[in-house]
Coordinates of N, CA and C in Angstrom, one line a residue:
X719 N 66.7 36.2 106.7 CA 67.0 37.5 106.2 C 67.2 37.5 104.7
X720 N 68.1 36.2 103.8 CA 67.7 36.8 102.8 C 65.9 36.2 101.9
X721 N 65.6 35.7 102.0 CA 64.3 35.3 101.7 C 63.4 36.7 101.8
X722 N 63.7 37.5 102.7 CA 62.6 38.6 103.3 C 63.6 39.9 102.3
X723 N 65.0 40.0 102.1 CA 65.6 40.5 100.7 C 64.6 40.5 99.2
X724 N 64.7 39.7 98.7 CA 64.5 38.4 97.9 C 63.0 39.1 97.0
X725 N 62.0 39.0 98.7 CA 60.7 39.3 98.4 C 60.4 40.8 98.3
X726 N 61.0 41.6 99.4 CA 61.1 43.1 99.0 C 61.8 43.6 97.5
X727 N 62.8 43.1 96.9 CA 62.8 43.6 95.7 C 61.9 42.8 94.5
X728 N 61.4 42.2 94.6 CA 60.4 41.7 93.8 C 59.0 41.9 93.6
X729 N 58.4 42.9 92.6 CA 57.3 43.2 93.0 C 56.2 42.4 93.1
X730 N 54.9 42.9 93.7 CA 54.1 42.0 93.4 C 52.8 42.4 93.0
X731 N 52.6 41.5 92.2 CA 51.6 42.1 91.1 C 50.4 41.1 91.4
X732 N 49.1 41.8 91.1 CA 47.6 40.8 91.3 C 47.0 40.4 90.2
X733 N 47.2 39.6 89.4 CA 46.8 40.0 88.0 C 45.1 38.9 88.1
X734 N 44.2 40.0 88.2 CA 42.7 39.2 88.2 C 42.4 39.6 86.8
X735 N 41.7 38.8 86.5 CA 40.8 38.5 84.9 C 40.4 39.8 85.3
X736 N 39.6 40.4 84.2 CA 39.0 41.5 83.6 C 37.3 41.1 83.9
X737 N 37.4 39.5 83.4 CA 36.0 39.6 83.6 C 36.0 37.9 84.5
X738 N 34.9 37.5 84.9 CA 34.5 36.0 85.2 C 34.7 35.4 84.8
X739 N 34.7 34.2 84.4 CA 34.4 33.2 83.7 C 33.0 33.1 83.7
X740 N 32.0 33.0 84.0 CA 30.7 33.3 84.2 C 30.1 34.4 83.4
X741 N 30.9 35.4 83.3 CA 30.2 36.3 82.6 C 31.0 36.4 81.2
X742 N 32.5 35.6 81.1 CA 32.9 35.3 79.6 C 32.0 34.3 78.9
X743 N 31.3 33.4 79.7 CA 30.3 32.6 78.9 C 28.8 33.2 78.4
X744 N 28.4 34.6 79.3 CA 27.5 35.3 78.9 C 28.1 35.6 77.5
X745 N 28.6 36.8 78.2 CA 28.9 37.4 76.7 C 29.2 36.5 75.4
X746 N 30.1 35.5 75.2 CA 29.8 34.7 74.6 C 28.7 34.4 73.7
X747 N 27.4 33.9 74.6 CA 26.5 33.4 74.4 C 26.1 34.3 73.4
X748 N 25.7 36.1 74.3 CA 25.3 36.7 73.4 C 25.6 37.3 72.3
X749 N 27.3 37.0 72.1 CA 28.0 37.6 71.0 C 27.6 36.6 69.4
X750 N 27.4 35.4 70.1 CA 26.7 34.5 69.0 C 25.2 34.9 68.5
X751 N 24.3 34.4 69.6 CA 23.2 35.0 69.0 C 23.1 35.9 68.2
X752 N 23.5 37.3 68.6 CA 23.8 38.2 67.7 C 24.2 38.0 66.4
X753 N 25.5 37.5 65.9 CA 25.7 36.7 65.3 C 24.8 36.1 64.2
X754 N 24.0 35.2 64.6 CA 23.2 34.3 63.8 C 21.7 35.1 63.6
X755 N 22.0 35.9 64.4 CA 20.5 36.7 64.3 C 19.0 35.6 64.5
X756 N 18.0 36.3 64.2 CA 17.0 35.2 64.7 C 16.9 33.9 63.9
X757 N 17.9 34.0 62.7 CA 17.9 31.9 62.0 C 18.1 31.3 63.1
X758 N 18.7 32.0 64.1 CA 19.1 30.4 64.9 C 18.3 30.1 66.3
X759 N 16.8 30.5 66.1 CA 16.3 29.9 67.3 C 14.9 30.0 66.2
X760 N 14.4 29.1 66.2 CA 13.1 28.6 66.0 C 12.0 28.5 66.7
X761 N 10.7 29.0 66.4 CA 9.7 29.1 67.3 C 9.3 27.8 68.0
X762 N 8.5 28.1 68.7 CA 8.1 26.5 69.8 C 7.3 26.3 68.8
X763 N 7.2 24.7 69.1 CA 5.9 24.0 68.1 C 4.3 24.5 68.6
X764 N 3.6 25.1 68.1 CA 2.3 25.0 68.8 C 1.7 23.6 68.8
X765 N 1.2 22.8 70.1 CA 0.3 21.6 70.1 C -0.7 21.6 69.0
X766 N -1.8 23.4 68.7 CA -2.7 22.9 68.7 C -2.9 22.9 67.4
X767 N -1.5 22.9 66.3 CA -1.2 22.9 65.3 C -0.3 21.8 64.9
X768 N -0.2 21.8 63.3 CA 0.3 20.7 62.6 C 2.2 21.4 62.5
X769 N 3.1 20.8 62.5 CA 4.3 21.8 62.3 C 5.3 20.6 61.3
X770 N 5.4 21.3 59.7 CA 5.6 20.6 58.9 C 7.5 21.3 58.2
X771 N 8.3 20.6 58.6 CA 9.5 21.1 58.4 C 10.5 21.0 57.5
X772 N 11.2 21.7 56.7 CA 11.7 21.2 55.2 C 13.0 20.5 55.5
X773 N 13.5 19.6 54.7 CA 14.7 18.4 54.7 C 15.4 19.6 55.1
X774 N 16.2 19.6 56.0 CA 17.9 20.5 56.5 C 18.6 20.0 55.0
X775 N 18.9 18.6 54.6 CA 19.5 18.5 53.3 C 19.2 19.4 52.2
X776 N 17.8 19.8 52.0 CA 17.7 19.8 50.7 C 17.2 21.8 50.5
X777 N 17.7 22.1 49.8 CA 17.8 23.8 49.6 C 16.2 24.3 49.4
X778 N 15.1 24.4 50.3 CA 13.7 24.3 50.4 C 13.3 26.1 51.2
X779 N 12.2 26.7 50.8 CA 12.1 27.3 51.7 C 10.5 27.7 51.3
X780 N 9.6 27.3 52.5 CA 8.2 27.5 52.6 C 7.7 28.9 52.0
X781 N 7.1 28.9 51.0 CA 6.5 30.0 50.4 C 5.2 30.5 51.2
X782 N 4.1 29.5 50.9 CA 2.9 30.0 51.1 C 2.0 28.9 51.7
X783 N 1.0 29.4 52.3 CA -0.4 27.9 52.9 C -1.3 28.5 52.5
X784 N -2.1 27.8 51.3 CA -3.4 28.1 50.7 C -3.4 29.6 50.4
X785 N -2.4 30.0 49.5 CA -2.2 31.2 48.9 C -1.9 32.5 49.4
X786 N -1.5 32.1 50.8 CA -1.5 33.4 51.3 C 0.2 33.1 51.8
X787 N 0.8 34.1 51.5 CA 2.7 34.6 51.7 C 3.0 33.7 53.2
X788 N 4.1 33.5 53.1 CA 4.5 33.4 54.6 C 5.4 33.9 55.4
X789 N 5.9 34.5 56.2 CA 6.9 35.6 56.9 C 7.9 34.9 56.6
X790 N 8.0 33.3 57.5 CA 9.2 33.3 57.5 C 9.4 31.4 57.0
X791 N 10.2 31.5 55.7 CA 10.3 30.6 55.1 C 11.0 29.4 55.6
X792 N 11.0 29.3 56.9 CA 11.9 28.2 57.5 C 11.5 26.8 57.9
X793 N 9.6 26.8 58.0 CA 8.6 26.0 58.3 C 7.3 26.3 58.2
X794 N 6.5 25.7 58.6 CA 5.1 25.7 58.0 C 4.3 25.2 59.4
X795 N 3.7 26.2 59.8 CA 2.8 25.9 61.6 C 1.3 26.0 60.9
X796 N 0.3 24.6 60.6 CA -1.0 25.0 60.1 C -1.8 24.4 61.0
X797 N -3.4 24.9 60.8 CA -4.3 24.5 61.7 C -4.7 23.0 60.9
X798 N -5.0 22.2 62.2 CA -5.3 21.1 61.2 C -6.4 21.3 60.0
X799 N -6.2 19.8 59.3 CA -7.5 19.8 58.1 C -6.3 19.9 56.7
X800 N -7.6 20.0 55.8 CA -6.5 20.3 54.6 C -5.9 21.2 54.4
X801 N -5.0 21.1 53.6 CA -3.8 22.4 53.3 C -3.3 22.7 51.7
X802 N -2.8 23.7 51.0 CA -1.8 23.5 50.0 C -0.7 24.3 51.0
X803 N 0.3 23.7 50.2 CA 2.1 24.3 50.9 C 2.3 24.6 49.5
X804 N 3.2 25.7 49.3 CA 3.7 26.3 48.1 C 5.3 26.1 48.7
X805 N 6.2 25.8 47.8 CA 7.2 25.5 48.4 C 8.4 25.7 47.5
X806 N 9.9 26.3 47.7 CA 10.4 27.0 46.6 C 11.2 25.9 46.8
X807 N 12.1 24.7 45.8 CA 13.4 23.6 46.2 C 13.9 24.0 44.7
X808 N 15.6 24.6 45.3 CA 17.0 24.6 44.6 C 17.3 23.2 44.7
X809 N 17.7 23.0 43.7 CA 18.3 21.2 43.7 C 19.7 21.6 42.1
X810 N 20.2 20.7 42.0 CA 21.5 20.8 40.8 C 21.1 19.5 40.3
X811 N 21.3 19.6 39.0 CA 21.3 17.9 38.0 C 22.9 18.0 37.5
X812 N 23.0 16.7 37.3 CA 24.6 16.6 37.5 C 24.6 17.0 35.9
X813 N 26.2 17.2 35.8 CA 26.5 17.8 34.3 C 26.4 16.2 33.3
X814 N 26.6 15.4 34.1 CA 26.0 13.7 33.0 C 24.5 14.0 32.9
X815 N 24.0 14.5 33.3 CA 22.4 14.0 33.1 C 21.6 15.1 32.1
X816 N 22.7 16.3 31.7 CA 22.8 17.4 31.2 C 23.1 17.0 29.5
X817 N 24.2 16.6 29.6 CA 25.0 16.4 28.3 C 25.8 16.1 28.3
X818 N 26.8 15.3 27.4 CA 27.8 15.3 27.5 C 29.1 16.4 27.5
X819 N 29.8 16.2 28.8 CA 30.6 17.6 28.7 C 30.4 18.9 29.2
X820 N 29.0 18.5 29.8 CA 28.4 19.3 30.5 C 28.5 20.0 31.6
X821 N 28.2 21.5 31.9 CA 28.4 21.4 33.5 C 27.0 21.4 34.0
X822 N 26.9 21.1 35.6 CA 26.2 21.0 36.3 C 25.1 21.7 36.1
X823 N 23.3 21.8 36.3 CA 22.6 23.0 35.9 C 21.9 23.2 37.0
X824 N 22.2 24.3 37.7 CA 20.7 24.7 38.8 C 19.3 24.6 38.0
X825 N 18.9 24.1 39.2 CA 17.3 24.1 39.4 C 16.6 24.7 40.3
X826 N 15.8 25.9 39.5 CA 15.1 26.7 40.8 C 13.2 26.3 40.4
X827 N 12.8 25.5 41.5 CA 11.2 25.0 40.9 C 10.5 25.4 42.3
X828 N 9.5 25.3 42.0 CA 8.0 25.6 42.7 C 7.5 24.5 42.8
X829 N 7.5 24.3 43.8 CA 5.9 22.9 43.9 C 4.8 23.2 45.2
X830 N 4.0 22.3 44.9 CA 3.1 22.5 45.4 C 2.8 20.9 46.2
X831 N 2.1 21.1 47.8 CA 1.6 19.9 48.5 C 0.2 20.3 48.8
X832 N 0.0 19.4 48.2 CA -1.9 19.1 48.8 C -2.3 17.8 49.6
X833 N -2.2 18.2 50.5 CA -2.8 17.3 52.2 C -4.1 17.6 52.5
X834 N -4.6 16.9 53.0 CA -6.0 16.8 53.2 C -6.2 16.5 54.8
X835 N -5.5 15.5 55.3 CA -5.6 15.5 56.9 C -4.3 15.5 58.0
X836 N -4.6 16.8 57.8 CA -3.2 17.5 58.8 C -3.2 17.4 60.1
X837 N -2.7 16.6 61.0 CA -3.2 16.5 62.6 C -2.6 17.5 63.6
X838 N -3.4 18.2 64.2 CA -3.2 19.0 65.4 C -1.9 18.0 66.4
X839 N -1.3 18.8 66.6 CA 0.2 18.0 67.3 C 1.3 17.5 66.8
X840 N 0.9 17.2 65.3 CA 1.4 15.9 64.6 C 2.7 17.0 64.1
X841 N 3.8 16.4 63.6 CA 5.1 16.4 63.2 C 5.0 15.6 61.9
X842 N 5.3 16.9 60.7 CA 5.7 16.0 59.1 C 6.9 17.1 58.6
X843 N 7.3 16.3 57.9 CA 8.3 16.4 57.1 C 8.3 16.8 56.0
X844 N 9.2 17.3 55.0 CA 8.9 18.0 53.2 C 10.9 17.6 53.0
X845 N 10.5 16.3 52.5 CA 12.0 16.0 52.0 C 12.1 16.1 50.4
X846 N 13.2 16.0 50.0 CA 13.4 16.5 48.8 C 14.6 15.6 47.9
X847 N 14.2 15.7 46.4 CA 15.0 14.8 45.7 C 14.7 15.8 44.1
X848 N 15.4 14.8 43.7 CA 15.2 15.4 41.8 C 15.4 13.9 41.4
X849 N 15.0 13.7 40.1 CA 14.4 11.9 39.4 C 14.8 13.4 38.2
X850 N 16.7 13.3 37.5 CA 17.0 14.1 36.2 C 16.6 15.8 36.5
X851 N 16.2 16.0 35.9 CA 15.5 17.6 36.0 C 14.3 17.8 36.7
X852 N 13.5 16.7 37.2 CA 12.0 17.3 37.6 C 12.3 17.1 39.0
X853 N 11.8 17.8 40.2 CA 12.1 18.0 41.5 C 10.8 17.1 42.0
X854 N 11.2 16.0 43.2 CA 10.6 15.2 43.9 C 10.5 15.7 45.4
X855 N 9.4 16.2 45.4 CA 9.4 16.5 47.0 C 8.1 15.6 47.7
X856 N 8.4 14.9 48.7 CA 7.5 14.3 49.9 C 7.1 14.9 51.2
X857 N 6.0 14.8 51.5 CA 5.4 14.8 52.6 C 5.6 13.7 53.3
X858 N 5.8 13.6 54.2 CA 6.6 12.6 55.3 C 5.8 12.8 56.9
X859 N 5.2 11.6 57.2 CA 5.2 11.8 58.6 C 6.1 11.4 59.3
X860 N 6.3 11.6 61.0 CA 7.0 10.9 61.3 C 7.5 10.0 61.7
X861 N 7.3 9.0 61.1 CA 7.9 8.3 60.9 C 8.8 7.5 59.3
X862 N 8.5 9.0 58.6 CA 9.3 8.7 57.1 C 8.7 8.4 56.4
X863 N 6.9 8.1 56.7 CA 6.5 7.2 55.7 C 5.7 8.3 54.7
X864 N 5.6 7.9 53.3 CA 5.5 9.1 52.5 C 3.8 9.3 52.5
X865 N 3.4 10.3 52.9 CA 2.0 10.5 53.1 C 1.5 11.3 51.3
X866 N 2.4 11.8 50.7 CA 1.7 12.5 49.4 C 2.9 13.0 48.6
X867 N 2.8 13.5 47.3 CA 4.2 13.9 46.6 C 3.8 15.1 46.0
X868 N 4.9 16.2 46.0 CA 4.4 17.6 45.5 C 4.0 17.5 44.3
X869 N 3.6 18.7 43.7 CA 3.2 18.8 41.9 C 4.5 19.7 41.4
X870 N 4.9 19.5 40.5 CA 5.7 21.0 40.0 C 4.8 21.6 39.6
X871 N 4.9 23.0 39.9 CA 4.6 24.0 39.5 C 5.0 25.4 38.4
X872 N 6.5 24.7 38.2 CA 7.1 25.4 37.3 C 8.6 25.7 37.8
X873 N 9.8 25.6 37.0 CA 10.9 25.8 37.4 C 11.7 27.0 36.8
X874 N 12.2 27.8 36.9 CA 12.6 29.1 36.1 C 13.6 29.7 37.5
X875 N 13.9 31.2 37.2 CA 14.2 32.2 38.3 C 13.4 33.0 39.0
X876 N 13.0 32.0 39.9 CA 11.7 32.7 40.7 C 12.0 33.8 42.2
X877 N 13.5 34.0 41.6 CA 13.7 35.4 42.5 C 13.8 36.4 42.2
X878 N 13.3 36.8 41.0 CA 13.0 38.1 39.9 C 11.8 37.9 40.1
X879 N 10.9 36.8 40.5 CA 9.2 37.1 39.9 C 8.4 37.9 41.5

């Protein structure tokens, strides 16, 4: 008798989630993507092309293949054979290499890769360095090994031009 007290004046409440768990991981999912918008999914490699990708280290973003613009400056998908890559690399020279007392100086340069045998399937690389003020960029296959080195093309503010 009192247990059956006890439980009549005690209400009782159902308290279920709002949503799944199943569908908190949906939404989730989608609340990110959104989020990152399309930077964060990358197209598939095409086989029957060469897919040539810039250092994640190094501040790069694909301009152009053999003079013509490219949508989207994240990589470089070409048919095999030769190529030029136009290619934009931010890099900083330290404020020692500057002057004394110096601060740091951005570097905004242009270079250019000229490859001659680009392989259908193949995977290369566009890693990135500075040797003082002048910007060192490689073509890399993969396995690292340096297949050619960009040209500068000129270093200025090439997001006015």
């Amino acid at each position: 008798p009192y247990k059956d007290a006890a439980a009549k004046s005690t209400p009782q409440h159902s308290c279920k989630p709002l949503l799944e768990p199943s569908m908190r991981i949906v939404l989730t999912l989608v609340a990110l993507s959104l989020l990152g918008g399309c930077s964060l999914w990358m197209p598939r490699h095409d086989p029957s092309q060469a897919w040539i990708e810039l250092d994640p280290a190094a501040d790069m973003q694909a301009l152009a293949v053999d003079g013509r613009e490219l949508d989207d400056g994240r990589y470089f998908q070409i048919s095999p054979g030769s190529h030029t890559l136009d290619v934009r690399y931010r890099f900083e020279v330290s404020g020692a290499d500057v002057g004394r007392g110096s601060p740091p100086l951005e570097r905004d340069c242009r270079v250019r890769v000229q490859y001659d045998r680009f392989a259908a399937g193949s995977r290369y690389r566009l890693a990135g360095g500075a040797y003082g003020f002048r910007p060192t960029v490689k073509l890399q296959d993969v396995h690292r090994y340096e297949l050619t080195r960009a040209e500068e093309q000129g270093c200025g503010n090439f997001a006015e031009r």
